[in-house]
mmCIF file of C-alpha atoms and ligand atoms in Angstrom:
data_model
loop_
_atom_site.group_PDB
_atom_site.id
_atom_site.type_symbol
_atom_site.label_atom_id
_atom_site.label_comp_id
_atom_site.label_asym_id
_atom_site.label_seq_id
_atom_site.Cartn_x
_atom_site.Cartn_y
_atom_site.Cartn_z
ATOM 1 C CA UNK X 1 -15.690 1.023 23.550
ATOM 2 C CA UNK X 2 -13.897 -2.105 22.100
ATOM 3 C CA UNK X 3 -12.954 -1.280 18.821
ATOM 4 C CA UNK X 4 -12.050 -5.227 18.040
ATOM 5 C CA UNK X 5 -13.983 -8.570 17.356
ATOM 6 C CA UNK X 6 -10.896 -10.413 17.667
ATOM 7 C CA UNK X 7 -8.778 -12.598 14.816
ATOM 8 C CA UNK X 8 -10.796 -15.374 12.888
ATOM 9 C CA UNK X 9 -11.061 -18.157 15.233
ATOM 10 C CA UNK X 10 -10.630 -21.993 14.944
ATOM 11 C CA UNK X 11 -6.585 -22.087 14.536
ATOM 12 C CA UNK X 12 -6.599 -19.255 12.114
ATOM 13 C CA UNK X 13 -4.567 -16.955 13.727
ATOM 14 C CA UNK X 14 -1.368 -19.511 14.787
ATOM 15 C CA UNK X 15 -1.981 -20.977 10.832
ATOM 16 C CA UNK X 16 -0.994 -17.440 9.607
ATOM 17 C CA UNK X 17 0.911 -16.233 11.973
ATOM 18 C CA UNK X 18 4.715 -17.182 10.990
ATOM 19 C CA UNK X 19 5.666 -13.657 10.297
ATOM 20 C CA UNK X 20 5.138 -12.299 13.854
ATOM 21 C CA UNK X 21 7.256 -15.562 14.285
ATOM 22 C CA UNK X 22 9.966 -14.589 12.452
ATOM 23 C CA UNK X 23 9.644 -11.570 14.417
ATOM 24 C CA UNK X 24 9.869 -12.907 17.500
ATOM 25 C CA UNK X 25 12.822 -15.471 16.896
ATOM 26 C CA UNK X 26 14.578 -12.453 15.931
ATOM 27 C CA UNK X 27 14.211 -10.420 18.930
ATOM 28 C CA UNK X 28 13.631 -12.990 21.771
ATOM 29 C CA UNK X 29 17.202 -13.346 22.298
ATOM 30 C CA UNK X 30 17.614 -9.417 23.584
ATOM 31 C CA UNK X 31 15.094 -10.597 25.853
ATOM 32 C CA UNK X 32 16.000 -13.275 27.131
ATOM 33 C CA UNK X 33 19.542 -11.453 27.930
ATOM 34 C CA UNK X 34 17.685 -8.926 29.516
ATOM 35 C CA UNK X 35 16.279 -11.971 31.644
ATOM 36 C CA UNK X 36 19.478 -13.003 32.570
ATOM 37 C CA UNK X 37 20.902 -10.101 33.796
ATOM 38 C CA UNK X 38 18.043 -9.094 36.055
ATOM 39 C CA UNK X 39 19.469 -9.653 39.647
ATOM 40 C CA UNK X 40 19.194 -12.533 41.257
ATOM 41 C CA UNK X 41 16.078 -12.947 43.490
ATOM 42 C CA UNK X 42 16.246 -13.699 47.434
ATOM 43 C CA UNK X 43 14.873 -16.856 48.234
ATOM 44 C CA UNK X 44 10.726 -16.757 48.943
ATOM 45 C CA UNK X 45 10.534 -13.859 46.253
ATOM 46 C CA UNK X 46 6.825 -12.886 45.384
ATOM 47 C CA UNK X 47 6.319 -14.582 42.016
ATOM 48 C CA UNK X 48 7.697 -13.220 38.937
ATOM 49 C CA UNK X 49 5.030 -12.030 35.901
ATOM 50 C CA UNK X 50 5.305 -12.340 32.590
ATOM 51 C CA UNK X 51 2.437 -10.787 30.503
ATOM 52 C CA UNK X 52 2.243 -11.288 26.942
ATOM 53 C CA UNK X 53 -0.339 -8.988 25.041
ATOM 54 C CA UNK X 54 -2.094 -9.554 21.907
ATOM 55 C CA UNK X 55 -2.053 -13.558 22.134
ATOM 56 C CA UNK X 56 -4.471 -14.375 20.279
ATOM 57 C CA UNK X 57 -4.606 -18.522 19.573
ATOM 58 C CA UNK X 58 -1.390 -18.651 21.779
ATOM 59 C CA UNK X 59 1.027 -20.482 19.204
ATOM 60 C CA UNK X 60 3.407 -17.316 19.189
ATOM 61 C CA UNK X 61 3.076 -16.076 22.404
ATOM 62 C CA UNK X 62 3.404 -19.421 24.630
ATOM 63 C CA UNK X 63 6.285 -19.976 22.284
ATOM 64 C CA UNK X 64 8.124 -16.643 23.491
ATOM 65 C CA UNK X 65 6.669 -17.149 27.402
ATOM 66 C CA UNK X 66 8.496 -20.724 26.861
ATOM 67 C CA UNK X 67 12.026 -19.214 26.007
ATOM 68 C CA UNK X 68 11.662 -16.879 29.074
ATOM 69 C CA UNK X 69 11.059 -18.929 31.235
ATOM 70 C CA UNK X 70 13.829 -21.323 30.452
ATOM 71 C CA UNK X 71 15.861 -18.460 30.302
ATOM 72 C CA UNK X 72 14.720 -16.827 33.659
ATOM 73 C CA UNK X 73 15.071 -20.779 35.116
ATOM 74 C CA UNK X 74 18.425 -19.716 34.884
ATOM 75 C CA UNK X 75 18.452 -17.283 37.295
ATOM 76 C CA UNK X 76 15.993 -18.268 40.064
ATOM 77 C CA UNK X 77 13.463 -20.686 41.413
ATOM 78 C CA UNK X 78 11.193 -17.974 41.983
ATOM 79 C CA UNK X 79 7.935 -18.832 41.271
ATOM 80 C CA UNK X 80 6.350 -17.458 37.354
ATOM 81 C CA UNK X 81 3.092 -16.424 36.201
ATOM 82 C CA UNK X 82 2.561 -16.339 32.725
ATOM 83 C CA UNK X 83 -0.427 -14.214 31.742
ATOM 84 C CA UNK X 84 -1.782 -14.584 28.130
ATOM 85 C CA UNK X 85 -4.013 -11.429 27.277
ATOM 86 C CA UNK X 86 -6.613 -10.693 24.253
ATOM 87 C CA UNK X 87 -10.245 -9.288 23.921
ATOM 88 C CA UNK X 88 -12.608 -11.625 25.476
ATOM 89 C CA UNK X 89 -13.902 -12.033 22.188
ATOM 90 C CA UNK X 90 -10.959 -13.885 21.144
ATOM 91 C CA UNK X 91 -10.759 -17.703 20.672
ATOM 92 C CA UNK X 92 -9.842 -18.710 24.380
ATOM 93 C CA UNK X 93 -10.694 -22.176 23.661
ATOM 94 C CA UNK X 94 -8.004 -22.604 21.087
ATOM 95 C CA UNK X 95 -5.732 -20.649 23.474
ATOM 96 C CA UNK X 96 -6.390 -22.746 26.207
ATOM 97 C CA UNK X 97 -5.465 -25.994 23.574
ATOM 98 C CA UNK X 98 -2.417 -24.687 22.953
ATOM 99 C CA UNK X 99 -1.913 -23.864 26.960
ATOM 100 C CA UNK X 100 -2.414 -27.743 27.660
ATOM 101 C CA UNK X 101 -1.481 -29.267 24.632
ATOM 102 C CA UNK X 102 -1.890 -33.481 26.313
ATOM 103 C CA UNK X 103 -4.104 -31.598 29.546
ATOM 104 C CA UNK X 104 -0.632 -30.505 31.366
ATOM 105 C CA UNK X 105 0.281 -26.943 30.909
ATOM 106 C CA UNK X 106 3.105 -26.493 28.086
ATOM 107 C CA UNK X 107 5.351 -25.522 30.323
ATOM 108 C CA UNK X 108 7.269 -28.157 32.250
ATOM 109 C CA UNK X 109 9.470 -26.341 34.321
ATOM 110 C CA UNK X 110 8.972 -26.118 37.935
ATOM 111 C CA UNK X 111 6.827 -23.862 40.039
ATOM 112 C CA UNK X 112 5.327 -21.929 36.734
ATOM 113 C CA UNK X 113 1.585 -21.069 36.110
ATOM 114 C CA UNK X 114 -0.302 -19.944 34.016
ATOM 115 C CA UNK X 115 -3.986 -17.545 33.094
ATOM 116 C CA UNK X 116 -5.926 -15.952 30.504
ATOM 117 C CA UNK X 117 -7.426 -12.925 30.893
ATOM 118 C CA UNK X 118 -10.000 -11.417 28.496
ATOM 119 C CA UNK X 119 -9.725 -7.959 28.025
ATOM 120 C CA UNK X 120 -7.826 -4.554 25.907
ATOM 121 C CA UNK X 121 -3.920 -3.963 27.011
ATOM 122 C CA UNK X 122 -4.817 -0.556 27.696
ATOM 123 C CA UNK X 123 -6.714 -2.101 30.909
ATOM 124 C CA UNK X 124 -4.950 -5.247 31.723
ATOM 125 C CA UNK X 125 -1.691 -3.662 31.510
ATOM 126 C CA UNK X 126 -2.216 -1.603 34.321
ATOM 127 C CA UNK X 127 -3.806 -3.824 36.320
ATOM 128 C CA UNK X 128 -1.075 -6.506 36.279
ATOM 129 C CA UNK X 129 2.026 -5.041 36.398
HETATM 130 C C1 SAM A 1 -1.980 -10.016 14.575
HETATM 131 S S1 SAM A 1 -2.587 -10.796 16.054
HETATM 132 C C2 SAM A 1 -1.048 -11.342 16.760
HETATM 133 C C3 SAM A 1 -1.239 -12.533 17.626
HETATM 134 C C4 SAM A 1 0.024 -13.065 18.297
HETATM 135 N N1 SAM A 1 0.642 -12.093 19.161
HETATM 136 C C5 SAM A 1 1.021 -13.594 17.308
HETATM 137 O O1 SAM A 1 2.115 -13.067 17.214
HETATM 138 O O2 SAM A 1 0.726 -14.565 16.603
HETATM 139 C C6 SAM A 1 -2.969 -9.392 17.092
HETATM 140 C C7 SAM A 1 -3.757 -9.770 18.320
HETATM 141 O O3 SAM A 1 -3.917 -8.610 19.123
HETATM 142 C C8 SAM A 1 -5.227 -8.620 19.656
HETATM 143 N N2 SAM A 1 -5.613 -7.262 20.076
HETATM 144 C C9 SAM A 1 -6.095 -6.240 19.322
HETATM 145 N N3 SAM A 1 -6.365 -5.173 20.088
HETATM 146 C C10 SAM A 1 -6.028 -5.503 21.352
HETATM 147 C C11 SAM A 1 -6.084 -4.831 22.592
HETATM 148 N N4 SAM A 1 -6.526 -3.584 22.698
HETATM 149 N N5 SAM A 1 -5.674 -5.485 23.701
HETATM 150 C C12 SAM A 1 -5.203 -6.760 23.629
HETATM 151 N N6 SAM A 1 -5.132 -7.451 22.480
HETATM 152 C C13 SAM A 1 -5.543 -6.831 21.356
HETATM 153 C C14 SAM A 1 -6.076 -9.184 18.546
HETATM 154 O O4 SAM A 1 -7.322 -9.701 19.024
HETATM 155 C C15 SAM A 1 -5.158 -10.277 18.011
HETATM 156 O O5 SAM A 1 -5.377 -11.512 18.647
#
C-alpha cells in the first residue's frame, strides 16, 4: 500500500528545499569523480541511466542529473537517460516545468533524454537498473 500523498504541490517542494541542496552540493562532487573514473565506454554503448529517486518538483534533482551529465560528457558520447522518480501522486506537472524550463529539455548536452515515472523506489528501482 502507498504509505505517501506526496509533498505539497504548486512549487512548494523546490521553494523549501535548499537544505537537501546544501546536501547535495556537498556530496555531488564524490559523484561526479566516481563518474569520471568509470571506464571508458566502446563506441555504440547501450545508453547509460541515471535514476534519481525522491524528485519531487525536480529543482534538486535535475540540478544533480545536470552535474552528471556534464561530468559523464567527459568520458563518453554514450547516449544518457535521466529518469526522475516519485509517487504518481506527486506534482508531475511542476516536474515536467522544471524538465523544459523554455519547452527544450534542461539539459543541452548532446544525445541525453529524459522521463518521469510515477511510482515507490522500492518498485522502480528494480525495474530500471
Ligand atoms: C523531502 S522530498 C525531497 C525532494 C528532492 N529529492 C529534493 O531534494 O528536493 C522527498 C521526496 O521523496 C518522495 N518519496 C517518498 N516516498 C517515496 C518512495 N517510496 N518512492 C519514491 N519517492 C518517494 C516524496 O514524495 C518527496 O517528493
Amino acid at each position: 500500500m502507498p504509505t505517501t500523498t506526496g509533498m505539497k504541490p504548486g512549487g512548494f517542494c523546490d521553494a523549501h528545499s535548499s537544505a537537501q541542496r546544501a546536501a547535495l552540493d556537498a556530496f555531488l562532487p564524490w559523484l561526479e569523480e566516481a563518474v569520471t573514473d568509470i571506464e571508458r565506454p566502446a563506441d555504440g554503448h547501450p545508453p547509460i541511466g541515471l535514476l534519481d529517486l525522491g524528485s519531487s518538483e525536480g529543482g534538486n534533482a535535475i540540478h544533480a542529473m545536470g552535474r552528471l551529465i556534464r561530468a559523464l560528457r567527459k568520458q563518453t558520447e554514450a547516449p544518457i537517460w535521466v529518469f526522475l522518480d516519485d509517487p504518481p501522486t506527486n506534482d508531475f506537472n511542476h516536474l515536467f516545468s522544471n524538465l523544459f524550463p523554455k519547452g527544450d529539455l534542461a539539459f543541452a548536452e548532446r544525445a541525453v533524454y529524459a522521463a518521469a515515472v510515477g511510482g515507490s523506489a522500492f518498485c522502480v528501482a528494480t525495474t530500471v537498473t
